[in-house]
PDB file of C-alpha atoms in Angstrom:
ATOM      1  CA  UNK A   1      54.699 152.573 118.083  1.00  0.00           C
ATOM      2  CA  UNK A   2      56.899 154.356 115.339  1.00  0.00           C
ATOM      3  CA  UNK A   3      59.840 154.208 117.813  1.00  0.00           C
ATOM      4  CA  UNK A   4      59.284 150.136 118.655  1.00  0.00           C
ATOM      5  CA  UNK A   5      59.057 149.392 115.025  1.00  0.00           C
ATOM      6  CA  UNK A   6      62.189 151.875 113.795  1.00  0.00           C
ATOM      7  CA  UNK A   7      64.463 150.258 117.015  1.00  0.00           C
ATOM      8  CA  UNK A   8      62.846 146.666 117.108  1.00  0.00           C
ATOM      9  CA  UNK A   9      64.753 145.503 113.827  1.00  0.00           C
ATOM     10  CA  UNK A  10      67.402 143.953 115.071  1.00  0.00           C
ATOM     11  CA  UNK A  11      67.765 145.787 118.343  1.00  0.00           C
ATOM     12  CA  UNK A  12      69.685 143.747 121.186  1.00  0.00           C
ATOM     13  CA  UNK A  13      67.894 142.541 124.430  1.00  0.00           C
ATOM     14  CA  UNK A  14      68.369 144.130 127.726  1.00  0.00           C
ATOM     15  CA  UNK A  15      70.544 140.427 127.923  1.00  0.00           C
ATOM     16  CA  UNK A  16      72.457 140.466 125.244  1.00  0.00           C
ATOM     17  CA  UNK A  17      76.293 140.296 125.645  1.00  0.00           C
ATOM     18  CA  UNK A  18      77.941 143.960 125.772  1.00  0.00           C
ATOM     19  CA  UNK A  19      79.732 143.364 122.606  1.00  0.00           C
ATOM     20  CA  UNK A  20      76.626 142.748 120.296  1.00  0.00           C
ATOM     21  CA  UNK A  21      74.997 145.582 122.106  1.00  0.00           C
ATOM     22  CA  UNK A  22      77.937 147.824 121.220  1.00  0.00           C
ATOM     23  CA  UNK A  23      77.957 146.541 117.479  1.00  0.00           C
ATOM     24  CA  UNK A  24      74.583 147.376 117.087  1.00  0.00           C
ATOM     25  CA  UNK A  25      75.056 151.110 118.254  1.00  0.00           C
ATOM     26  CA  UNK A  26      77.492 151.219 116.414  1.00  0.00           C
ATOM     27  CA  UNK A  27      75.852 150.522 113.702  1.00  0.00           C
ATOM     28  CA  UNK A  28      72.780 151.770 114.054  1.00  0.00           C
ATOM     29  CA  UNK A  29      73.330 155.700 115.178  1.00  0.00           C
ATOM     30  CA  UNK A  30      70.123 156.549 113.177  1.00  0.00           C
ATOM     31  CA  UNK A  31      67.929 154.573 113.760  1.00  0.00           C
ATOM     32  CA  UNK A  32      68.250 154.961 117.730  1.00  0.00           C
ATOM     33  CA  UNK A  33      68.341 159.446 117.354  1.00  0.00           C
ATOM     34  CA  UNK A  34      64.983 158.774 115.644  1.00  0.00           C
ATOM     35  CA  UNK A  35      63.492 156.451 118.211  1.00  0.00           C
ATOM     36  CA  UNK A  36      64.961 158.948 120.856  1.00  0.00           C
ATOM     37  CA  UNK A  37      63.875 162.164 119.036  1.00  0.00           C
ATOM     38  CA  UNK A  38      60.392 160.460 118.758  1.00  0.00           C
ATOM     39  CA  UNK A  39      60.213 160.880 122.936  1.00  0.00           C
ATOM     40  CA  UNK A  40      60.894 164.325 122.775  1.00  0.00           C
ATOM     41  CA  UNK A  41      57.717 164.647 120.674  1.00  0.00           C
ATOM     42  CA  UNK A  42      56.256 161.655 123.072  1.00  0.00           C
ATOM     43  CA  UNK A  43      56.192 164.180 126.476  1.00  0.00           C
ATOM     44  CA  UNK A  44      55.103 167.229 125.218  1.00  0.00           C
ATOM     45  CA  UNK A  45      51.626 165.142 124.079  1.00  0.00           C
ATOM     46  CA  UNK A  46      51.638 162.994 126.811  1.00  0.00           C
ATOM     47  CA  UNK A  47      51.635 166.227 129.309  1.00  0.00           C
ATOM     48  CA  UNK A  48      49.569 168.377 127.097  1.00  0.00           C
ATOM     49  CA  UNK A  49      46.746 165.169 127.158  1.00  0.00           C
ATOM     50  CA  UNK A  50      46.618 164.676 131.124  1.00  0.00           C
ATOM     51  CA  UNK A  51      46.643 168.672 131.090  1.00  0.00           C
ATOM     52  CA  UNK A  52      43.058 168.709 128.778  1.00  0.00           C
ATOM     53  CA  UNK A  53      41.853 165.721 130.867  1.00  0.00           C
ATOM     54  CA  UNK A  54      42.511 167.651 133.953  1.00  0.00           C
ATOM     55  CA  UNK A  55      40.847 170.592 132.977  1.00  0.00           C
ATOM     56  CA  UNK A  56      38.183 169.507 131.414  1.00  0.00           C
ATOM     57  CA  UNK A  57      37.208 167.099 134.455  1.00  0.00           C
ATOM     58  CA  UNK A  58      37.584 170.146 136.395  1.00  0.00           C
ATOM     59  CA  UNK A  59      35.294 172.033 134.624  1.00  0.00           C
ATOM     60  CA  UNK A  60      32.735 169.337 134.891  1.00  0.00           C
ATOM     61  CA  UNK A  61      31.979 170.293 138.928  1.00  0.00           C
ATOM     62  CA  UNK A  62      32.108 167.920 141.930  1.00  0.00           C
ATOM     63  CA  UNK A  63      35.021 166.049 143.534  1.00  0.00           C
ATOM     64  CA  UNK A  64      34.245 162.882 141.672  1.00  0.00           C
ATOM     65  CA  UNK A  65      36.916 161.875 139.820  1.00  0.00           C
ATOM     66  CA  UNK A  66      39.261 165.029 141.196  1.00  0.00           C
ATOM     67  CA  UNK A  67      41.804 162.823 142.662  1.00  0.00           C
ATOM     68  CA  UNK A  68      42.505 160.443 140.005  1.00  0.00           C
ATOM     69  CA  UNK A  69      43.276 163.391 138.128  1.00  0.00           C
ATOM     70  CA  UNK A  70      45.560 164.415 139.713  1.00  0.00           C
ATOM     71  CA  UNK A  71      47.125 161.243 140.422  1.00  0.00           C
ATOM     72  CA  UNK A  72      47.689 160.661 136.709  1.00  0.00           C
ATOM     73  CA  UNK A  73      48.889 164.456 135.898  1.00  0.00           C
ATOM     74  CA  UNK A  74      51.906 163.410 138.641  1.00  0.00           C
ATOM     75  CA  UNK A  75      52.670 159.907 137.720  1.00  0.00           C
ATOM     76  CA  UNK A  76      52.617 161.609 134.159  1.00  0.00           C
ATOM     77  CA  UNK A  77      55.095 163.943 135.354  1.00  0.00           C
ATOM     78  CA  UNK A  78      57.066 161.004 136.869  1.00  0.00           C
ATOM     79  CA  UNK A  79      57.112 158.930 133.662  1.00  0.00           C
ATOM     80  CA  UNK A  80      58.374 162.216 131.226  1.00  0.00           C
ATOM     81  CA  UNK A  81      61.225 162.729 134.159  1.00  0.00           C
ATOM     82  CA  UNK A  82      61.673 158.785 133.988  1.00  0.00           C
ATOM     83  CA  UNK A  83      61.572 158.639 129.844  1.00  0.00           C
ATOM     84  CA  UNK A  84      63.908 161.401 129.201  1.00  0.00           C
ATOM     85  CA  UNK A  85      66.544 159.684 131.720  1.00  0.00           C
ATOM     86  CA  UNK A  86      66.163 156.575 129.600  1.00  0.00           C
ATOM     87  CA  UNK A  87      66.680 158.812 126.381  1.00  0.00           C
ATOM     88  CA  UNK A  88      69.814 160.886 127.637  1.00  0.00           C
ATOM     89  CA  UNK A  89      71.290 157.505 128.634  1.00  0.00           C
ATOM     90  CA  UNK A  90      70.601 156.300 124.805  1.00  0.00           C
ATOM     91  CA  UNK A  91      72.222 158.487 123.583  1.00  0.00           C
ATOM     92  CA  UNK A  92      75.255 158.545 125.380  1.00  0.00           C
ATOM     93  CA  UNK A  93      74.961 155.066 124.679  1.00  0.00           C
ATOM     94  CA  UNK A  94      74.929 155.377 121.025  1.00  0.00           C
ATOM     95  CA  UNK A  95      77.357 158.309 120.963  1.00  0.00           C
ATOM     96  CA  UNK A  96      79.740 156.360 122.804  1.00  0.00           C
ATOM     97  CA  UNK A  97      79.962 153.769 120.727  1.00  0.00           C
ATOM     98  CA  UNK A  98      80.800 155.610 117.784  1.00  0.00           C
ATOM     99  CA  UNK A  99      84.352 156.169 119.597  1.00  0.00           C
ATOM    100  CA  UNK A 100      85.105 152.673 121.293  1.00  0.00           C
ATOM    101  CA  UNK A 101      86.349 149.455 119.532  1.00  0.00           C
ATOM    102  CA  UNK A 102      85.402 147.694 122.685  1.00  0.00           C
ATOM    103  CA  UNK A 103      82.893 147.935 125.268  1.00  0.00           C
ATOM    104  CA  UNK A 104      83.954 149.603 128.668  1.00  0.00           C
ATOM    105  CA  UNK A 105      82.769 149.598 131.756  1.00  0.00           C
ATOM    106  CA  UNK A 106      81.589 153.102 131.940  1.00  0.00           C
ATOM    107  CA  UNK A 107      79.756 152.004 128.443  1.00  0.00           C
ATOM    108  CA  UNK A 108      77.853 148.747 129.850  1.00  0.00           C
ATOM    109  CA  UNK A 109      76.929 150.968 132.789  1.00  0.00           C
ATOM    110  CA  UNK A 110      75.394 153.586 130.587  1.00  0.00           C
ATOM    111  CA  UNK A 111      73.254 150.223 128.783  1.00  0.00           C
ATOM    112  CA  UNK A 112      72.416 149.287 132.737  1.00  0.00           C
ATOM    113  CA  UNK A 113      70.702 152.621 133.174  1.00  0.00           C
ATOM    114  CA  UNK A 114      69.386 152.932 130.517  1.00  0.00           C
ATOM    115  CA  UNK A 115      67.433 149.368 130.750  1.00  0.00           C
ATOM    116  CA  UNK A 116      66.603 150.048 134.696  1.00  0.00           C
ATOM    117  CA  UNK A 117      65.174 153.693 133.637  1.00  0.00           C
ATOM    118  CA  UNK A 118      63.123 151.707 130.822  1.00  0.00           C
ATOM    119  CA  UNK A 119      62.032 149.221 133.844  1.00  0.00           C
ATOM    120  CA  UNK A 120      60.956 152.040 136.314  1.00  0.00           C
ATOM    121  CA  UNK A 121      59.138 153.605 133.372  1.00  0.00           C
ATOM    122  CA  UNK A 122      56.088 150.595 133.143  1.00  0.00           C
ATOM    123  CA  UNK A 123      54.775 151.593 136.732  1.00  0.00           C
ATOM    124  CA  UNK A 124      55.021 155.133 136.298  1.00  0.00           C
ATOM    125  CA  UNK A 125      52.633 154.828 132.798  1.00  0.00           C
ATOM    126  CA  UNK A 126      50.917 151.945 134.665  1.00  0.00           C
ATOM    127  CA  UNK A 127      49.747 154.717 137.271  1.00  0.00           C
ATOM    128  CA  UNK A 128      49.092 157.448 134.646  1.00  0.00           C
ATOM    129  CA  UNK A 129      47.096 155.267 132.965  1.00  0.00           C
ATOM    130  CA  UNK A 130      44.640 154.086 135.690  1.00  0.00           C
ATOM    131  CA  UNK A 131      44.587 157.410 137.459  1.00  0.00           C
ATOM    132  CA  UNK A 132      43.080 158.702 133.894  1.00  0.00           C
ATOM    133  CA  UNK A 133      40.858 155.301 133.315  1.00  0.00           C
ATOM    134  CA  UNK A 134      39.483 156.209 136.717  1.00  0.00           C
ATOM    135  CA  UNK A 135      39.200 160.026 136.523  1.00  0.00           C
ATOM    136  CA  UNK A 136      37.660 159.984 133.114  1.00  0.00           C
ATOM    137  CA  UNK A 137      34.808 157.167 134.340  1.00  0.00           C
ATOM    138  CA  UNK A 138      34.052 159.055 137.581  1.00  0.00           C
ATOM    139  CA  UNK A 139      33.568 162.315 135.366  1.00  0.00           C
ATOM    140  CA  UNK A 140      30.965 160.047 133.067  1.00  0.00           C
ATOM    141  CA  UNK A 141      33.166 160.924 130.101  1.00  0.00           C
ATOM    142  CA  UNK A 142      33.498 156.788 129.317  1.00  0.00           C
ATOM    143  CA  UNK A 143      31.629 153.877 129.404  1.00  0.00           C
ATOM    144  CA  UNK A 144      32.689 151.241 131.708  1.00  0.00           C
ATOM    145  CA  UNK A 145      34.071 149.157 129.404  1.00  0.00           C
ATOM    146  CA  UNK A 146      37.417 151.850 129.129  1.00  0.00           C
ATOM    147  CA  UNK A 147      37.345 151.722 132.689  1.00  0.00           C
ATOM    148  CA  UNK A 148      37.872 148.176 132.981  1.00  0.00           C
ATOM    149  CA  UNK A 149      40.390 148.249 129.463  1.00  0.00           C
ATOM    150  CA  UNK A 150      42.511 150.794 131.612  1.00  0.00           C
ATOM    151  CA  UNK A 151      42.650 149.070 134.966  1.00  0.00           C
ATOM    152  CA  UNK A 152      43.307 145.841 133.107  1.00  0.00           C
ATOM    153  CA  UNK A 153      46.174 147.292 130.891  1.00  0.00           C
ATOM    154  CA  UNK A 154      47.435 149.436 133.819  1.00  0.00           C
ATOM    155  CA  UNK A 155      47.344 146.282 135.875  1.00  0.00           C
ATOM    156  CA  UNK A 156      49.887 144.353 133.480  1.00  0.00           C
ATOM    157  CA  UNK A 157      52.165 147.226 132.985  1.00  0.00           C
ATOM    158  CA  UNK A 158      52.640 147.563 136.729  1.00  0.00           C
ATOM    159  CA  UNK A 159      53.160 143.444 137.392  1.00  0.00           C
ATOM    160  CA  UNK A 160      55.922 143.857 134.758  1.00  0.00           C
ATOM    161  CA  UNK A 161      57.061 147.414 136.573  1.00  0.00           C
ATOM    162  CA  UNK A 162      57.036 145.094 139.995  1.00  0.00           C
ATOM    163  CA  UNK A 163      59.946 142.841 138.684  1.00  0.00           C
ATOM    164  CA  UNK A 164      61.778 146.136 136.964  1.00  0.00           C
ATOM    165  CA  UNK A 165      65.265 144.481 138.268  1.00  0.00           C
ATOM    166  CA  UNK A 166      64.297 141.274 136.365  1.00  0.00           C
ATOM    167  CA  UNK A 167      62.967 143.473 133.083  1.00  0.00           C
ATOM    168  CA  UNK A 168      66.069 145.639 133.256  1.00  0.00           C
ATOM    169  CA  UNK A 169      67.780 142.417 133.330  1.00  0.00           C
ATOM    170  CA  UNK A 170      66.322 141.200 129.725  1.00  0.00           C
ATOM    171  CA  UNK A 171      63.690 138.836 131.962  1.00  0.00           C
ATOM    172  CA  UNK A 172      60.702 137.863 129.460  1.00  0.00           C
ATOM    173  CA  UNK A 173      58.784 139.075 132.196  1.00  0.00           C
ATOM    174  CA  UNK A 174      58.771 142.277 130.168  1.00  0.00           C
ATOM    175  CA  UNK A 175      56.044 140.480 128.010  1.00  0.00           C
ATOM    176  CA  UNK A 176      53.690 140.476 130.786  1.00  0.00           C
ATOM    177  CA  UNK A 177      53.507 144.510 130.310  1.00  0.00           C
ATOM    178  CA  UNK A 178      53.376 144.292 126.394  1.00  0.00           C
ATOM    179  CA  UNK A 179      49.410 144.249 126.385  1.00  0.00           C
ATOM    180  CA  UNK A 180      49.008 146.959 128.781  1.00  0.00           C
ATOM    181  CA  UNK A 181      51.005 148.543 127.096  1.00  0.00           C
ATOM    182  CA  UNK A 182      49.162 148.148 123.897  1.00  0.00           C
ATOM    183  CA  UNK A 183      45.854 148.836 126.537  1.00  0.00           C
ATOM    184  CA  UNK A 184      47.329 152.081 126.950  1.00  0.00           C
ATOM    185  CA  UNK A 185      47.448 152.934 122.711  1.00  0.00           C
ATOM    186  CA  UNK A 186      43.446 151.844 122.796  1.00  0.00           C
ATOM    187  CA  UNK A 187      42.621 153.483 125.767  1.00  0.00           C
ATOM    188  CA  UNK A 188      44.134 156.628 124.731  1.00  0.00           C
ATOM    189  CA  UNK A 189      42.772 156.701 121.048  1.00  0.00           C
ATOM    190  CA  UNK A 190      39.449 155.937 122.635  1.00  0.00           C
ATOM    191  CA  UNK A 191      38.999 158.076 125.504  1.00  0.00           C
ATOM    192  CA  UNK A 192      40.898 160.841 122.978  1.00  0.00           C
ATOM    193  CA  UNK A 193      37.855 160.738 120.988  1.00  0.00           C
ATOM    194  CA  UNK A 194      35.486 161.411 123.195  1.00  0.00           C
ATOM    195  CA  UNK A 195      37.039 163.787 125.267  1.00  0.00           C
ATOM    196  CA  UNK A 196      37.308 165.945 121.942  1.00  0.00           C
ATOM    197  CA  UNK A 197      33.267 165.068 121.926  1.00  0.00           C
ATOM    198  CA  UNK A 198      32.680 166.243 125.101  1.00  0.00           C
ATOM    199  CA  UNK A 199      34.885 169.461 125.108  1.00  0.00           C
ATOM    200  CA  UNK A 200      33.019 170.534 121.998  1.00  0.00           C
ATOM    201  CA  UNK A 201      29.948 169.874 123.799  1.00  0.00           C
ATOM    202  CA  UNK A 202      31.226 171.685 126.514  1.00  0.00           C
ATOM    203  CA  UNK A 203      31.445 174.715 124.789  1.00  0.00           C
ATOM    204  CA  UNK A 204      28.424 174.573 123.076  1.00  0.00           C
ATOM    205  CA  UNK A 205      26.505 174.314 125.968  1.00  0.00           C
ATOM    206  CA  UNK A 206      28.820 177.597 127.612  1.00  0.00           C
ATOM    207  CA  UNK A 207      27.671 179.413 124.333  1.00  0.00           C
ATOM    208  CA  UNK A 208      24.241 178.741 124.717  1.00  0.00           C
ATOM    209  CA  UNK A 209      24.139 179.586 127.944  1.00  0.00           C
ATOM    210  CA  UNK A 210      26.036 183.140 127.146  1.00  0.00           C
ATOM    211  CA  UNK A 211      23.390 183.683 124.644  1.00  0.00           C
ATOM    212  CA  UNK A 212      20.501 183.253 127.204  1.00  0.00           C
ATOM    213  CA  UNK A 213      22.147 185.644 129.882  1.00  0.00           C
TER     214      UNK A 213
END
């Protein structure tokens, strides 16, 4: 959220013409090495979260759940690989256009990749996010209704991941994704909360348990 609102003043569409896209940059170094520094911070939590979930739905017994799991600890993976190609290409984006007077075509193909790696990014977090939706509701650790938030949002974000040519394009089929990918803030405060609930509980029960033996 802090890097949509930092890079969404005045930031070009995936459509705008090269040379407003290259004044921007140009214009605009700072803003774009903090929305880019913000996904370096972005992976590490994203990883360390479907890490937790993993374990702790592990240490909750059965095979219920065990596959969604794991489903969303790879498309996880696939969406960190997929986010940090999108960041490298921003900032050799920005970097180059500190240096050029007018856009190139090694420059608008760095702005190409970088939009298409933004576009195959929304059904990589669509399938994190339903993997954990699922995983989490199998487990018992939420109520239905996050189940149903998380398919819903995860649902939107991989419609708009479907047309990723059209998105990387500057489509406003993008907008289709925008509430699943606000699904995916909820979802994640949400289920966060509880998952803290039920770790703690977790442990008190281990400790009680210790105590008896």
């Amino acid at each position: 959220m802090i890097e949509n609102l930092v890079v969404l003043a005045g930031a070009p569409a995936y459509s705008a013409p090269i040379k407003e896209v290259l004044a921007f940059h140009e214009g605009h170094p700072v803003a774009v090495a903090i929305a880019v520094g913000m996904e370096a911070l972005n992976v590490p939590l994203l990883l360390g979260f479907l890490a937790g979930l993993h374990g702790l739905t592990g240490r909750r017994g059965g095979h219920a759940g065990a596959d969604w799991s794991r489903l969303a600890m790879a498309a996880g993976a696939c969406y960190s690989a997929v986010v940090m190609t999108y960041a490298v290409l921003w900032d050799g984006v920005v970097l180059a256009a500190g240096k050029l007077t007018e856009p190139t075509p090694a420059f608008e193909l760095a702005w190409r990749m970088h939009a298409a790696a933004f576009a195959l990014s929304l059904p990589a977090l669509s399938t994190t996010l339903i993997g954990a939706a699922l995983a989490t509701h199998a487990k018992r650790l939420t109520p239905r209704w996050q189940l149903l938030f998380g398919v819903a949002g995860g649902g939107l974000l991989l419609a708009a991941g479907a047309a990723s040519l059209a998105v990387a394009d500057g489509s406003a089929f993008l907008f289709v994704g925008v509430p699943g990918y606000f699904a995916w803030i909820v979802w994640v405060l949400a289920t966060g909360v509880r998952l803290v609930r039920a770790r703690t509980a977790d442990r008190a029960d281990g400790a009680m348990t210790s105590e008896e033996e």
